[in-house]
Tab-separated table of C-alpha atoms and ligand atoms in Angstrom:
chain	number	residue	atom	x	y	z
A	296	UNK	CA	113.235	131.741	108.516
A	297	UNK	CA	110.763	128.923	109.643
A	298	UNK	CA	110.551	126.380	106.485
A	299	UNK	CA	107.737	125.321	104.490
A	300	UNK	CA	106.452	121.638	105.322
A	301	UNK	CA	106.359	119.513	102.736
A	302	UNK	CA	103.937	117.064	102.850
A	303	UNK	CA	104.724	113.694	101.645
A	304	UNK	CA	101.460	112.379	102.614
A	305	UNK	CA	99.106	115.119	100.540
A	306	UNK	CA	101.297	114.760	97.476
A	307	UNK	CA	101.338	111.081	97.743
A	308	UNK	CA	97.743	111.254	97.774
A	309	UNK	CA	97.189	113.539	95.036
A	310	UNK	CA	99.506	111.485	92.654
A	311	UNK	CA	97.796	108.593	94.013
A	312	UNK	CA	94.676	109.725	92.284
A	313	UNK	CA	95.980	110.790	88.778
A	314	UNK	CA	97.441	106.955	88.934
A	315	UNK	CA	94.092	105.567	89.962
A	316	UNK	CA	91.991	106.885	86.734
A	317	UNK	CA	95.156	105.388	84.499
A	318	UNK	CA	94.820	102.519	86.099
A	319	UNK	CA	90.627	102.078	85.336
A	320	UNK	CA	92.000	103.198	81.465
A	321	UNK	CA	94.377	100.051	81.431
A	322	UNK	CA	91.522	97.781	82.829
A	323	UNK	CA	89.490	99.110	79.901
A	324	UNK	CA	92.008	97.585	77.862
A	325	UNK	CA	92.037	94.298	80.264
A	326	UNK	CA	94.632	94.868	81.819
A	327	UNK	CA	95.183	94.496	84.930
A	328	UNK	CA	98.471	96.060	87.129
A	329	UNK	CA	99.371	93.273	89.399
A	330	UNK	CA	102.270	93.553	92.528
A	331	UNK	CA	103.656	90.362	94.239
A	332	UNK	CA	105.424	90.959	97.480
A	333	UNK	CA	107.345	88.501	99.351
A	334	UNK	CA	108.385	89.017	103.036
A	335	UNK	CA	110.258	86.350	105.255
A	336	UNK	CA	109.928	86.350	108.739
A	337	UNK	CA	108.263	88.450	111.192
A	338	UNK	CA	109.765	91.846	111.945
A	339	UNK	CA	107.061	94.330	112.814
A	340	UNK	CA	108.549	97.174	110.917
A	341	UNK	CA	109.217	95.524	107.869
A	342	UNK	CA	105.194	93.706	107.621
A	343	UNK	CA	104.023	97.065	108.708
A	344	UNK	CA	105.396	98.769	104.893
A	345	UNK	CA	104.205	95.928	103.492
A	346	UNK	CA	100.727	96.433	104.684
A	347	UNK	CA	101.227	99.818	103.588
A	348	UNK	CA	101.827	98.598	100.024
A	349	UNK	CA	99.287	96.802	99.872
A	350	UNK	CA	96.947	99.177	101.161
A	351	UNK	CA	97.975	101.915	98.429
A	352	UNK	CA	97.524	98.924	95.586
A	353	UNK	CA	93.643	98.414	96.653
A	354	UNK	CA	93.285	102.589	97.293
A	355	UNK	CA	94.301	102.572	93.307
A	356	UNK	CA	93.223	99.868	91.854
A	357	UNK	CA	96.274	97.602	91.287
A	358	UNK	CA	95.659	94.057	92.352
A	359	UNK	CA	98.392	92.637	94.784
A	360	UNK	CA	98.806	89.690	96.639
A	361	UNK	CA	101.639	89.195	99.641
A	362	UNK	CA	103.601	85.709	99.990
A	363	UNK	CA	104.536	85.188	103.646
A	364	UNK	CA	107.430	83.027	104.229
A	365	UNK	CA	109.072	82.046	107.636
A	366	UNK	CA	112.609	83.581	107.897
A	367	UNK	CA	114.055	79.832	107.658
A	368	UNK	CA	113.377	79.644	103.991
A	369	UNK	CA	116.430	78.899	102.225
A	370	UNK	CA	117.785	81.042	99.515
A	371	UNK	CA	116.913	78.019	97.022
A	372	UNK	CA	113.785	78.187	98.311
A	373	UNK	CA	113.499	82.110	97.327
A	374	UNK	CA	114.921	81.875	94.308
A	375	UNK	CA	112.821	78.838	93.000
A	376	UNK	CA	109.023	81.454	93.958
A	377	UNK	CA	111.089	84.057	92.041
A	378	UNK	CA	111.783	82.022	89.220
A	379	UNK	CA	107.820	81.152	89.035
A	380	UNK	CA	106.741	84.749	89.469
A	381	UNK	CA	108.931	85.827	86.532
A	382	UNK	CA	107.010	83.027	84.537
A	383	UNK	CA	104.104	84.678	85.723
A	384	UNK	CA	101.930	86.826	82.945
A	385	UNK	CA	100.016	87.862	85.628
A	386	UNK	CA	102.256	89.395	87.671
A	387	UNK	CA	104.286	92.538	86.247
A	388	UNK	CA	105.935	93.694	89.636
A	389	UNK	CA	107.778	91.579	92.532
A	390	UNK	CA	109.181	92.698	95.019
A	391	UNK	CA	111.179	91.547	97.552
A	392	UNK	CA	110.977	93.646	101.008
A	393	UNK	CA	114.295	93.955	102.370
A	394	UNK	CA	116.368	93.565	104.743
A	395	UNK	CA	116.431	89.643	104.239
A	396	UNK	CA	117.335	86.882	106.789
A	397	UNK	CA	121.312	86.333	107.070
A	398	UNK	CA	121.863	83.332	105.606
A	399	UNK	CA	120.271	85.020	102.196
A	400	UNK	CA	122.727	86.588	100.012
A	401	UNK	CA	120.287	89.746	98.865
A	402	UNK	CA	122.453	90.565	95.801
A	403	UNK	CA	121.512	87.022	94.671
A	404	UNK	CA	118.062	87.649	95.128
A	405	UNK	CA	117.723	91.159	93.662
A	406	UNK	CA	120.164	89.670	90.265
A	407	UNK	CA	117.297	86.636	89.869
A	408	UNK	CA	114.129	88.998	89.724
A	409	UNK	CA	113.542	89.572	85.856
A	410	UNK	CA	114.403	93.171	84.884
A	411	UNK	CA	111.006	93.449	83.105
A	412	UNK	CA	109.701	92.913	86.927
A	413	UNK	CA	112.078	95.197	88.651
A	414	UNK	CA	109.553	97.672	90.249
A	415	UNK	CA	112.396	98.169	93.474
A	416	UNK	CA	114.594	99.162	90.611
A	417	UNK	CA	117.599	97.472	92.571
A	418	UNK	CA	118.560	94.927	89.872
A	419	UNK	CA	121.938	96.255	88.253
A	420	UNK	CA	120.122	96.407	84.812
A	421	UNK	CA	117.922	98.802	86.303
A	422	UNK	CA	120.410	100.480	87.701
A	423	UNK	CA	122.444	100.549	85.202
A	424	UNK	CA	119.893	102.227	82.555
A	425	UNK	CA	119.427	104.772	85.525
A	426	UNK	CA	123.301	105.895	85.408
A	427	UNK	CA	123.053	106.067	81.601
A	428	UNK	CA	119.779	108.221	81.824
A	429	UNK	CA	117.639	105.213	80.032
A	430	UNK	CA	113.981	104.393	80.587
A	431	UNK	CA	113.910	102.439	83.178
A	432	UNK	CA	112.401	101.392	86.899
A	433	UNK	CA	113.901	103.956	89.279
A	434	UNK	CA	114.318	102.868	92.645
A	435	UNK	CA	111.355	104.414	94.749
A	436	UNK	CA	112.497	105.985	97.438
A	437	UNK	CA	115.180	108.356	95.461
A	438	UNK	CA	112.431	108.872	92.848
A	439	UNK	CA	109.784	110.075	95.798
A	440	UNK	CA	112.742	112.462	96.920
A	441	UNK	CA	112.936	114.111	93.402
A	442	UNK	CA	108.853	113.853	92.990
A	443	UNK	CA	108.810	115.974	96.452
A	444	UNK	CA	111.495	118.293	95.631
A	445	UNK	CA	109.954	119.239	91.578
A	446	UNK	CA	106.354	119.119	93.839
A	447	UNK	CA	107.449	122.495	95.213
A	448	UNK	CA	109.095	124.026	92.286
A	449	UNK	CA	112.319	123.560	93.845
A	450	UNK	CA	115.112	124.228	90.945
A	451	UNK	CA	117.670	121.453	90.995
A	452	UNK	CA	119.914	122.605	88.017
A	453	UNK	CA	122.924	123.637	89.220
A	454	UNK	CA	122.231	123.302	92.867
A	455	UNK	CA	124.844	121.822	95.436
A	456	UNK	CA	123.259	119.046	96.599
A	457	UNK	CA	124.848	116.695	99.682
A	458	UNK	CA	123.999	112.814	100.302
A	459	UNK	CA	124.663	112.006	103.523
A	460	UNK	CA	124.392	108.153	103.279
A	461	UNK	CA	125.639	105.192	100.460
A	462	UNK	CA	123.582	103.063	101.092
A	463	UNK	CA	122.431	101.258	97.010
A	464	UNK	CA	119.098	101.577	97.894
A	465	UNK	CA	118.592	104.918	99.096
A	466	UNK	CA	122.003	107.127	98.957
A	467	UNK	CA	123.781	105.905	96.168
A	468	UNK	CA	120.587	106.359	93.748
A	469	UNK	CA	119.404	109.365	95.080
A	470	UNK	CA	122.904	111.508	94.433
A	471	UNK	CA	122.704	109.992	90.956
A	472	UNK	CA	119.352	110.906	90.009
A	473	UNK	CA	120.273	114.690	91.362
A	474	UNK	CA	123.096	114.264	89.185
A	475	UNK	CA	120.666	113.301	86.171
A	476	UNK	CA	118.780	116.996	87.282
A	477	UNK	CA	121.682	118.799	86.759
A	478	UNK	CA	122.708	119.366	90.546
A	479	UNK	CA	126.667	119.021	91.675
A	480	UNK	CA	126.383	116.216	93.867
A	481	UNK	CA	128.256	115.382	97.349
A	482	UNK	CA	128.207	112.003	98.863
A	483	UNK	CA	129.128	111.776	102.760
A	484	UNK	CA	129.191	108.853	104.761
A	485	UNK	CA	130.236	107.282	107.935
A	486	UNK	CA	133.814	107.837	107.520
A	487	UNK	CA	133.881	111.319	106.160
A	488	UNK	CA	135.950	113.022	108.580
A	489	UNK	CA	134.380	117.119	109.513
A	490	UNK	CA	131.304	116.487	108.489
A	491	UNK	CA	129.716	119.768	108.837
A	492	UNK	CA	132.094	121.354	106.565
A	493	UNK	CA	130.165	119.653	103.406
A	494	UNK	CA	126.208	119.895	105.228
A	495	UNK	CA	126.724	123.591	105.795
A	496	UNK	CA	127.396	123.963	101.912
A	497	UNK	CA	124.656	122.116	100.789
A	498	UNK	CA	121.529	123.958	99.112
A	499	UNK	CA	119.895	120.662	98.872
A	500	UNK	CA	120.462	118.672	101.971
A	501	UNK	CA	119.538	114.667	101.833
A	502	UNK	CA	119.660	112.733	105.141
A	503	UNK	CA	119.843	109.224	105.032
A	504	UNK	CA	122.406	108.597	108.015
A	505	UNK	CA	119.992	105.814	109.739
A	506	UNK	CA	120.490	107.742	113.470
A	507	UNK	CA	117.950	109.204	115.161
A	508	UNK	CA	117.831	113.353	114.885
A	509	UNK	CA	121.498	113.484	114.514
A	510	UNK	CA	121.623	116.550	111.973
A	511	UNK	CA	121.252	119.454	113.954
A	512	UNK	CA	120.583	122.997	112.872
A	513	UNK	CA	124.498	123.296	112.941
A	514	UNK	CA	124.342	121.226	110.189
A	515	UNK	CA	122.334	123.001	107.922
A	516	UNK	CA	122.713	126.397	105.737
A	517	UNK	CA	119.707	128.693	106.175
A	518	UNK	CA	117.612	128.810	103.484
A	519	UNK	CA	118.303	125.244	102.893
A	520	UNK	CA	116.018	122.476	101.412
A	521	UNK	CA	116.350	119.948	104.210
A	522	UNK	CA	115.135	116.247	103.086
A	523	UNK	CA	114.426	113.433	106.133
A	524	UNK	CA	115.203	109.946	104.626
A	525	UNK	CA	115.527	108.106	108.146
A	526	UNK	CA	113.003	105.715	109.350
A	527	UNK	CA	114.308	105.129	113.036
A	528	UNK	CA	112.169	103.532	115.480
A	529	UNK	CA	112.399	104.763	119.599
A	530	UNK	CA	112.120	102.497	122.086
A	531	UNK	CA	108.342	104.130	122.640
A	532	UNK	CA	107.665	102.765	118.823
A	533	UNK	CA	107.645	106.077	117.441
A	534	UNK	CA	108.920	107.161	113.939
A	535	UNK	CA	111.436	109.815	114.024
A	536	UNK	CA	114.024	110.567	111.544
A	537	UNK	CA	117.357	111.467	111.054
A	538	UNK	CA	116.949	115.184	111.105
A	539	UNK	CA	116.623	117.094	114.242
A	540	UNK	CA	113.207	118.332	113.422
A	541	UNK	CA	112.001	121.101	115.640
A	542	UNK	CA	115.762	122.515	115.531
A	543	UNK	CA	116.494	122.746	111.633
A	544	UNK	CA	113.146	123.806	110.366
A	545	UNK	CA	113.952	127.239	112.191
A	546	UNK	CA	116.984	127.871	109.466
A	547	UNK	CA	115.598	125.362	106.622
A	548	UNK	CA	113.484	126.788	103.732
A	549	UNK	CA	111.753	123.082	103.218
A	550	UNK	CA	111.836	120.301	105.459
A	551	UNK	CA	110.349	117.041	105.096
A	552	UNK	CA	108.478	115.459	108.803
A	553	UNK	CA	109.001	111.863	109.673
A	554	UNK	CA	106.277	110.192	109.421
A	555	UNK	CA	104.376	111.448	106.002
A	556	UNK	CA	107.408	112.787	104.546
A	557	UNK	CA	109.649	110.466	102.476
A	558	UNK	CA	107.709	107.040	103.289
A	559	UNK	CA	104.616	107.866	101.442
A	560	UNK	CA	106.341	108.808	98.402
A	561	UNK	CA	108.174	105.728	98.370
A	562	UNK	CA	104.996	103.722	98.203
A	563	UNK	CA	103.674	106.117	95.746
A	564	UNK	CA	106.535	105.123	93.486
A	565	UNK	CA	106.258	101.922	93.300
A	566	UNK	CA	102.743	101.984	92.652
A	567	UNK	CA	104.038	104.233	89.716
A	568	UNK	CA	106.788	101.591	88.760
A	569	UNK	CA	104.410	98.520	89.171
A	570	UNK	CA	101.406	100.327	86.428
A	571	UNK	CA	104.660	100.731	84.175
A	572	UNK	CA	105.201	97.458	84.518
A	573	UNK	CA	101.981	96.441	83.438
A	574	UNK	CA	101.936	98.205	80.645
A	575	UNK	CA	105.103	97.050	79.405
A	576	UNK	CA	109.193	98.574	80.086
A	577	UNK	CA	110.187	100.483	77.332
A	578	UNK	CA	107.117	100.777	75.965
A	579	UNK	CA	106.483	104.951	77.185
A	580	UNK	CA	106.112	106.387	80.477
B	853	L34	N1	112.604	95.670	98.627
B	853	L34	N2	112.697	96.719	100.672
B	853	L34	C1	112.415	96.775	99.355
B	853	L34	N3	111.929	97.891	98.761
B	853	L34	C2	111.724	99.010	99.506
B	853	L34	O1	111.319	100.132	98.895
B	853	L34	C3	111.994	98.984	100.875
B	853	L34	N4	111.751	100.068	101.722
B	853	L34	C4	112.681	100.312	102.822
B	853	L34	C5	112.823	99.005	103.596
B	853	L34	N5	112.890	97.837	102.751
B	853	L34	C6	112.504	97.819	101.437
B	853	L34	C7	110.536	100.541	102.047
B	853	L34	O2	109.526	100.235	101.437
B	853	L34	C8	111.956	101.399	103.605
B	853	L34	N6	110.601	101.405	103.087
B	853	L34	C9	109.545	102.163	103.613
B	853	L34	C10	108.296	102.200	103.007
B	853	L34	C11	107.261	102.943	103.537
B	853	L34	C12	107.431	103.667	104.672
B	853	L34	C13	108.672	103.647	105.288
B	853	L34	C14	109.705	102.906	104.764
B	853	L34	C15	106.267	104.420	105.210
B	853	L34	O3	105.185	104.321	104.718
B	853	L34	N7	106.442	105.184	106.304
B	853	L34	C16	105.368	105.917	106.922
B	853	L34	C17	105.175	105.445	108.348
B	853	L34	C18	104.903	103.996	108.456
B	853	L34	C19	104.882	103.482	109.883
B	853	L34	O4	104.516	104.242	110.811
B	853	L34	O5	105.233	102.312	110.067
B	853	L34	C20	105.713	107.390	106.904
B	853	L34	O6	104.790	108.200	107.004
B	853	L34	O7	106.904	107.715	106.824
């Protein structure tokens, strides 16, 4: 079997679109979506999602603006920008792009931005109304993963699905919004001992390890749908993920590439969380 492609990048853009008309509707209505991001320091990685953000926010018509802060800024500092954006009618989203500088405690950070603001979805309110099934922000990269997986017609219900990866903002979430579709959910991690004997039973298989191409065909039942959550940069500068590529999407029935796979859905989210946020939480989808 040689699996079907799924392309993050086309069904980014397509969903892209249906948000751009609802966004001309709410400007009918004067309002206009708005997304603050703040980034300290200089990694090229990090400011190159950013851009990306901000790039999708023009492409649909959500206003943005990016605060640029050196990585010395004290947590103080941080907290005091957060405290005005919250105070902010202007601005229904923040963000904060992560990873932050050491000396910031990120838990402190994520706790100060106001729920009604939460378009990461990371604050424990928002996670918390996503364990409970509520209304609420879900955290974009696990909510691209389900997008892409129901974009195929891909039954969950039912389905063993396997998390490999804890991580809060990507593993933890994702296995508990599977869970929320009715799929029995597996987590592994780094100190699950015989791996394989989990991966080979999953019919959903989600890899967000952080290691370059270390799930190998091995790894992987056939007729498996194979998701790529990893974001590893070579040495050459080029994107690869954590799933053996070429090797597992002879077995796989879907497979998601790194790039245009998982990281434009992530984007797409939050441009979906940040128009939600505009038009009020709790107030419909
Ligand atoms: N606060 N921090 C916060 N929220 C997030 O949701 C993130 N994340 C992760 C890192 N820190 C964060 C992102 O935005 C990872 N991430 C992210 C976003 C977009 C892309 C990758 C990771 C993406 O667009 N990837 C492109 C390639 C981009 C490139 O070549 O640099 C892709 O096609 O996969």
């Amino acid at each position: 079997m040689v699996a079907h492609v799924i392309s993050g990048k086309d069904i980014a853009q397509k969903m892209r679109e249906e948000m751009a008309q609802e966004v001309e509707q709410l400007k009918q209505r004067h309002i206009v979506p708005h997304l603050t991001v703040v980034i300290l320091g200089e990694d090229p990685a990090s400011h190159s999602y950013v851009k990306g953000k901000k790039k999708a926010c023009t492409q649909t018509g959500i206003s943005s603006d990016v605060i640029e802060l050196p990585d010395t800024t004290s947590e103080q500092a941080l907290l005091d920008i957060i405290d005005q954006l919250n105070h902010d009618d202007a601005v229904h989203g923040i963000l904060v792009q992560l990873p932050l500088p050491k000396h910031i405690d990120e838990q402190h950070i994520i706790e100060a931005i106001s729920p009604e603001k939460d378009v990461d979805g990371f604050h424990p309110v928002s996670v918390g109304r996503m364990i409970t099934g509520q209304d609420t922000f879900l955290p974009c990269t696990p909510h691209g993963i389900i997008e892409l997986i129901k974009s195929q017609q891909i039954d969950i219900k039912g389905k063993h699905a396997v998390v490999i990866g804890r991580s809060n903002i990507v593993g933890k979430p994702v296995g508990q919004l599977l869970l929320n579709e009715h799929a029995t959910v597996t987590y592994c991690h780094s100190k699950t001992e015989n791996l394989q004997q989990y991966t080979l039973k999953a019919d959903i298989l989600i890899a967000a390890v952080g290691k370059a191409n270390v799930i190998k065909a091995e790894h992987v039942k056939p007729g498996a749908v194979v998701i790529d959550v990893g974001v590893n940069r070579l040495d050459d500068g080029t994107l690869t993920g954590d799933v053996d590529f070429d090797e597992v999407k002879e077995i796989a029935s879907y497979i998601t590439p790194v790039p245009k796979g998982v990281g434009p859905m992530t984007i797409t989210m939050l441009l979906k969380n940040t128009i939600k946020a505009a038009k009020g939480l709790g107030k419909g989808d």
